[in-house]
């Protein structure tokens, strides 16, 4: 139990922006059937003798019967999210568990807890919980429910139950070992296809992520130069008489376009960048889940091979093999269904985020166009007084 | 007012050609020659086109022409030449004088120079200018025969020397100050514009990377494939569009550069006034001191300390005859000096009058040209925005069909 020696709030607990709330409603299936609403906000830093960490407020609103109350508010730290993710992976090895934001960002991080980093993480954690809430199977997971509803001490004591860290590590080692052995050579056609897809997808999404970041960087550098560009015209206008107004007009246009560039950049960082990054993480998760499926298959295959080598005494193994065959079939079906679901979501997400990106750029050019057109109108006003005043909106 | 040459004659610098030849120290060099074409403007009723005359000139000959004009018409704000070397270059542009884009822009700049001179009420009447346009051989010798080089050396000294003028015409002082400000602000603007162009280029080109990745990604997608592929194509179009946009902007930059160099020409006129005024003040000072000397010799009183006075006191007085001779010389000098002062005064007043007339003409031209340049800049921005809107509208449609 951590004693809260100091609590600093990073921001006034501003609720999630309306636009991202709407995005939540666009989440796959029928929004009217949603009966679980989760928000992650209000990061606070906690400083103790041993460590500094951040907690986030998780608010849940639900109409489900299995929840004792209709509203919950708890505080969770990143560690808790990690715990939840590993419990879900444990319980549903053949399902695609949504990605968590990374533990650390390697490059360019001076302070572990700068505002930008925390905000990016908060948004990703919010996404994470909502993806689980929308998953037909994961949404009913018991650990998920406890995560959303338990008070801090309840969660701590619940975490201590179940297989310890060492035994879980042992499981992972065995899993890696068995995946090396088998499962790959008898991989069904369908999963070979999926594997090939995931490999290519992973490559492409990583490149796209880099391109998007590069574009953001270039736009920022452009913005920095533009900031200096406008004021020079204002400075010049001070030495002029006749053309002072025109110069000031140009300065004002450039400044407005500068602000439009800022909004363009914000649009990128609010939408495209987080989504692409989420799918970069998703591609790693997909490779993981395919490996786990192969490993389950590997267990069956190695038992079958072992049986084939013993010509006699088939009976004691057949029950075991039967169980394994069921396990494989379950895993395959679960993964196939989840894969189809993931693909549909991915398509939806890509479509909406790239469309949004195009709209963002459209808006930028429309704003700049309006600025320059109104300047142009003001310059030719001496020549066409009546016509212009009719044309101007 | 007599019609200027520009109205009677069509002038173009229509071609540029690389040449090799031997220079003054007999070393082989490569240079660019420009073809100047001229044609008399016929009235429409004739229905026939007059024949085109043409000759080749290189940049150094243009320079010679301009130097001649600056020296011969010091009261005129002489149009500037396009830059000798590429300056204010952003990374994609070449700083190489032989680069075809640079040569092309210089060709346009040289044509603009000739048109400016040809439309100037005073300069267009100059014979050397006319020969520059029409007489290929022997033009250089003709210019040198005018002897303007002698005046050129003293003019150069004047531009660079620092001296104190007691009573300059305030208008010229203000104008010199203005020309300094104009030079400073335009060069700052051009530098930042080059950086902005560089950055804008980066933004557009990086979007081009989308095209290839979308295409590769579309290969593994069934439903999204078409949308991705066609969106990628629009990203390529977007990335490619920046080249034309920035090329057009270079012409805007050239318009500003012309006035950057014009500021120097303006400054030169102000300096000429200062030089004349200084000359005048020195002459007046000299005259005053001679008059004083004369008076002292005539009356025998020494009002001011002078070495001559001291030596004559120490080594004996001069004879009256010697004194008379000196006074006579001084009186002659004083008379000469007074005449010179009169003519210098007249010269100075004439200069101020005619210079100021040309400066007013220049101011009007500058205001008109710069306002138009700013408007054309706005038009360019509008065109860029419209292209952007089109591309992203198309891309949006493709994405929404994914």
Coordinates of C-alpha atoms in Angstrom, one line a residue, chain B residues 1-293:
Chain B
X1 CA 6.8 64.9 -73.2
X2 CA 8.5 62.9 -75.9
X3 CA 7.6 59.3 -76.2
X4 CA 10.1 57.1 -74.6
X5 CA 11.9 54.4 -76.5
X6 CA 9.9 51.6 -75.1
X7 CA 6.8 52.9 -77.0
X8 CA 8.7 53.0 -80.3
X9 CA 10.6 49.8 -80.1
X10 CA 9.9 46.2 -78.9
X11 CA 12.8 44.9 -76.9
X12 CA 13.2 41.4 -75.8
X13 CA 16.1 39.3 -74.4
X14 CA 14.9 36.1 -76.1
X15 CA 17.6 33.6 -75.7
X16 CA 20.6 32.6 -73.6
X17 CA 23.5 30.5 -74.9
X18 CA 26.6 29.0 -73.3
X19 CA 29.8 30.2 -75.0
X20 CA 33.5 29.6 -74.5
X21 CA 36.1 32.1 -75.3
X22 CA 39.3 33.7 -74.1
X23 CA 39.2 36.3 -71.4
X24 CA 41.3 39.4 -70.8
X25 CA 44.3 37.3 -69.5
X26 CA 43.9 34.9 -72.3
X27 CA 42.5 32.1 -70.2
X28 CA 39.7 30.0 -71.5
X29 CA 36.4 30.7 -69.8
X30 CA 32.7 29.7 -70.2
X31 CA 30.1 32.4 -70.1
X32 CA 26.5 33.0 -71.1
X33 CA 25.5 35.2 -74.0
X34 CA 22.1 36.8 -74.3
X35 CA 20.3 37.5 -77.5
X36 CA 18.7 41.0 -77.6
X37 CA 16.0 41.3 -80.2
X38 CA 14.6 44.7 -81.3
X39 CA 11.8 45.6 -83.6
X40 CA 10.3 49.0 -84.5
X41 CA 6.7 49.3 -83.5
X42 CA 4.6 49.8 -86.6
X43 CA 1.2 51.3 -86.6
X44 CA -1.5 48.6 -87.0
X45 CA -2.8 49.9 -90.3
X46 CA 0.4 48.9 -92.0
X47 CA -0.4 45.3 -91.4
X48 CA 3.2 44.2 -91.7
X49 CA 5.7 43.4 -89.1
X50 CA 8.9 45.2 -89.2
X51 CA 12.0 43.0 -89.4
X52 CA 13.7 41.9 -86.2
X53 CA 17.2 43.1 -85.4
X54 CA 19.3 41.1 -83.0
X55 CA 22.7 40.9 -81.4
X56 CA 24.4 39.0 -78.6
X57 CA 25.6 40.6 -75.4
X58 CA 27.1 39.1 -72.2
X59 CA 26.4 40.1 -68.6
X60 CA 29.7 42.1 -68.4
X61 CA 28.5 44.4 -71.2
X62 CA 25.3 45.0 -69.4
X63 CA 27.4 46.0 -66.4
X64 CA 29.4 48.4 -68.5
X65 CA 26.2 50.0 -69.8
X66 CA 24.8 50.4 -66.3
X67 CA 28.1 51.9 -65.0
X68 CA 28.1 54.3 -67.9
X69 CA 24.5 55.4 -67.2
X70 CA 25.1 55.8 -63.4
X71 CA 28.1 58.0 -64.0
X72 CA 26.6 60.0 -66.8
X73 CA 23.2 60.6 -65.0
X74 CA 24.0 60.9 -61.4
X75 CA 20.7 62.5 -60.5
X76 CA 18.7 59.5 -61.9
X77 CA 17.8 56.5 -59.9
X78 CA 19.2 54.1 -62.5
X79 CA 17.5 50.7 -62.8
X80 CA 19.5 47.8 -61.3
X81 CA 20.7 44.7 -63.0
X82 CA 19.6 41.2 -61.8
X83 CA 22.1 39.7 -59.4
X84 CA 25.5 38.6 -60.5
X85 CA 25.5 35.5 -58.4
X86 CA 22.5 33.5 -57.0
X87 CA 21.7 34.8 -53.6
X88 CA 19.0 33.9 -51.0
X89 CA 19.0 30.4 -52.3
X90 CA 17.0 27.7 -50.7
X91 CA 18.3 24.2 -50.8
X92 CA 16.6 23.0 -53.9
X93 CA 17.8 25.9 -56.0
X94 CA 21.3 25.8 -57.4
X95 CA 23.8 28.6 -56.5
X96 CA 25.6 27.8 -59.8
X97 CA 25.7 30.6 -62.3
X98 CA 25.5 28.0 -65.1
X99 CA 22.3 26.4 -63.8
X100 CA 19.6 26.6 -66.4
X101 CA 17.0 27.9 -64.0
X102 CA 19.3 30.7 -62.8
X103 CA 20.2 31.6 -66.4
X104 CA 16.5 31.7 -67.3
X105 CA 15.6 34.0 -64.4
X106 CA 18.6 36.2 -65.3
X107 CA 17.4 36.4 -68.9
X108 CA 14.1 37.7 -67.7
X109 CA 15.9 40.1 -65.3
X110 CA 18.0 41.5 -68.1
X111 CA 15.0 42.0 -70.3
X112 CA 13.3 43.8 -67.5
X113 CA 16.4 46.1 -67.0
X114 CA 16.3 47.1 -70.7
X115 CA 12.6 47.8 -70.6
X116 CA 13.0 49.9 -67.5
X117 CA 15.8 52.0 -69.1
X118 CA 13.8 52.2 -72.3
X119 CA 10.7 53.6 -70.5
X120 CA 12.7 56.1 -68.5
X121 CA 12.0 59.6 -69.9
X122 CA 15.7 60.7 -69.6
X123 CA 17.7 57.5 -70.0
X124 CA 15.8 56.2 -73.0
X125 CA 17.2 59.1 -75.1
X126 CA 20.8 58.2 -74.5
X127 CA 22.8 57.3 -77.6
X128 CA 25.0 54.8 -75.9
X129 CA 22.0 52.9 -74.8
X130 CA 20.5 52.9 -78.2
X131 CA 23.8 51.6 -79.7
X132 CA 23.8 48.9 -77.0
X133 CA 20.6 47.7 -78.5
X134 CA 21.4 48.0 -82.1
X135 CA 25.1 48.1 -82.8
X136 CA 27.0 44.8 -82.2
X137 CA 30.5 45.7 -83.1
X138 CA 32.6 48.6 -81.6
X139 CA 30.1 49.4 -78.9
X140 CA 32.6 48.9 -76.1
X141 CA 35.1 51.3 -77.7
X142 CA 32.3 53.8 -78.1
X143 CA 31.5 53.7 -74.4
X144 CA 35.2 54.0 -73.4
X145 CA 35.6 57.0 -75.8
X146 CA 33.0 58.9 -73.7
X147 CA 35.7 59.0 -71.0
X148 CA 33.1 58.2 -68.3
X149 CA 35.7 55.9 -66.6
X150 CA 37.5 59.0 -65.2
X151 CA 34.3 60.2 -63.6
X152 CA 33.6 56.7 -62.5
X153 CA 36.6 56.5 -60.3
X154 CA 35.8 59.6 -58.4
X155 CA 32.2 58.5 -58.1
X156 CA 33.2 55.2 -56.6
X157 CA 35.3 57.1 -54.1
X158 CA 32.4 59.3 -53.3
X159 CA 30.1 56.4 -52.6
X160 CA 32.6 54.9 -50.2
X161 CA 34.1 57.9 -48.5
X162 CA 32.8 59.1 -45.2
X163 CA 32.6 62.9 -44.7
X164 CA 30.6 65.3 -42.7
X165 CA 28.1 67.5 -44.5
X166 CA 27.0 70.6 -42.5
X167 CA 23.8 71.5 -44.4
X168 CA 22.5 68.7 -46.4
X169 CA 19.0 68.9 -47.9
X170 CA 16.9 67.2 -45.2
X171 CA 14.9 65.3 -47.8
X172 CA 18.0 63.5 -49.0
X173 CA 19.0 62.6 -45.5
X174 CA 15.7 61.1 -44.9
X175 CA 15.7 59.4 -48.2
X176 CA 19.1 57.9 -47.6
X177 CA 17.8 56.6 -44.2
X178 CA 14.8 55.1 -46.0
X179 CA 17.0 53.4 -48.6
X180 CA 19.0 51.8 -45.8
X181 CA 15.9 50.6 -44.1
X182 CA 14.5 49.2 -47.4
X183 CA 17.6 47.3 -48.1
X184 CA 17.7 45.8 -44.7
X185 CA 14.1 44.8 -44.5
X186 CA 13.9 43.3 -48.0
X187 CA 17.1 41.2 -47.5
X188 CA 15.7 40.0 -44.2
X189 CA 12.4 39.1 -45.9
X190 CA 14.1 37.3 -48.7
X191 CA 16.2 35.2 -46.3
X192 CA 13.2 34.1 -44.3
X193 CA 11.2 33.5 -47.4
X194 CA 13.9 31.1 -48.6
X195 CA 13.8 29.2 -45.4
X196 CA 10.0 29.1 -45.5
X197 CA 10.1 27.7 -49.0
X198 CA 12.6 25.1 -47.9
X199 CA 10.3 23.9 -45.1
X200 CA 7.2 24.0 -47.3
X201 CA 9.0 21.8 -49.8
X202 CA 9.7 19.3 -47.0
X203 CA 6.1 19.1 -45.9
X204 CA 4.8 18.4 -49.5
X205 CA 7.6 15.9 -50.4
X206 CA 7.2 13.8 -47.3
X207 CA 3.5 13.2 -48.2
X208 CA 4.8 11.6 -51.3
X209 CA 6.0 8.7 -49.2
X210 CA 2.4 7.7 -48.5
X211 CA 1.9 6.8 -52.2
X212 CA 4.4 3.9 -52.2
X213 CA 3.3 2.5 -48.9
X214 CA -0.4 2.7 -49.7
X215 CA 0.3 0.9 -52.9
X216 CA 2.2 -1.9 -51.1
X217 CA -0.4 -2.1 -48.4
X218 CA -3.3 -2.3 -50.9
X219 CA -1.8 -5.5 -52.2
X220 CA -2.8 -7.4 -49.1
X221 CA -6.2 -5.8 -48.6
X222 CA -9.3 -6.9 -50.4
X223 CA -11.9 -4.2 -49.6
X224 CA -9.6 -1.4 -48.7
X225 CA -7.2 -2.0 -51.7
X226 CA -8.8 0.3 -54.3
X227 CA -9.3 3.2 -51.9
X228 CA -5.7 3.0 -50.6
X229 CA -4.3 2.7 -54.1
X230 CA -6.2 5.7 -55.5
X231 CA -5.5 7.8 -52.3
X232 CA -1.8 7.1 -52.8
X233 CA -2.0 8.5 -56.3
X234 CA -3.4 11.7 -54.9
X235 CA -0.6 11.9 -52.4
X236 CA 1.9 11.7 -55.2
X237 CA 0.1 14.5 -57.0
X238 CA 0.2 16.6 -53.9
X239 CA 3.9 16.0 -53.4
X240 CA 4.7 16.9 -57.0
X241 CA 2.6 20.1 -57.0
X242 CA 5.1 22.0 -54.8
X243 CA 7.7 22.2 -57.6
X244 CA 5.6 24.5 -59.8
X245 CA 4.3 26.5 -56.8
X246 CA 7.8 27.3 -55.6
X247 CA 9.0 28.1 -59.1
X248 CA 6.3 30.7 -59.4
X249 CA 7.3 32.1 -56.1
X250 CA 10.9 32.6 -57.3
X251 CA 9.5 35.3 -59.7
X252 CA 8.0 37.1 -56.8
X253 CA 11.3 36.9 -55.0
X254 CA 13.0 38.4 -58.1
X255 CA 10.5 41.3 -58.0
X256 CA 11.5 42.0 -54.4
X257 CA 15.2 41.6 -55.3
X258 CA 14.9 44.3 -58.0
X259 CA 13.8 46.8 -55.3
X260 CA 16.5 45.6 -53.0
X261 CA 19.0 46.6 -55.7
X262 CA 17.0 49.8 -56.5
X263 CA 17.5 50.8 -52.9
X264 CA 21.2 50.9 -53.6
X265 CA 20.6 53.1 -56.7
X266 CA 18.5 55.4 -54.6
X267 CA 21.3 55.6 -52.0
X268 CA 23.8 56.5 -54.7
X269 CA 21.8 59.6 -55.7
X270 CA 21.6 60.7 -52.1
X271 CA 25.3 60.2 -51.8
X272 CA 25.9 62.3 -54.9
X273 CA 24.0 65.1 -53.4
X274 CA 26.0 64.8 -50.2
X275 CA 29.2 64.9 -52.2
X276 CA 28.1 68.0 -54.1
X277 CA 27.0 69.7 -51.0
X278 CA 30.3 68.8 -49.3
X279 CA 32.2 70.1 -52.3
X280 CA 30.2 73.3 -52.1
X281 CA 30.8 73.7 -48.4
X282 CA 34.5 73.2 -48.8
X283 CA 34.7 75.7 -51.7
X284 CA 32.8 78.2 -49.6
X285 CA 35.1 77.6 -46.7
X286 CA 38.1 78.0 -48.9
X287 CA 36.8 81.2 -50.3
X288 CA 36.1 82.6 -46.9
X289 CA 39.6 81.9 -45.7
X290 CA 41.2 83.4 -48.8
X291 CA 39.1 86.6 -48.3
X292 CA 40.3 86.7 -44.7
X293 CA 43.9 86.3 -45.8

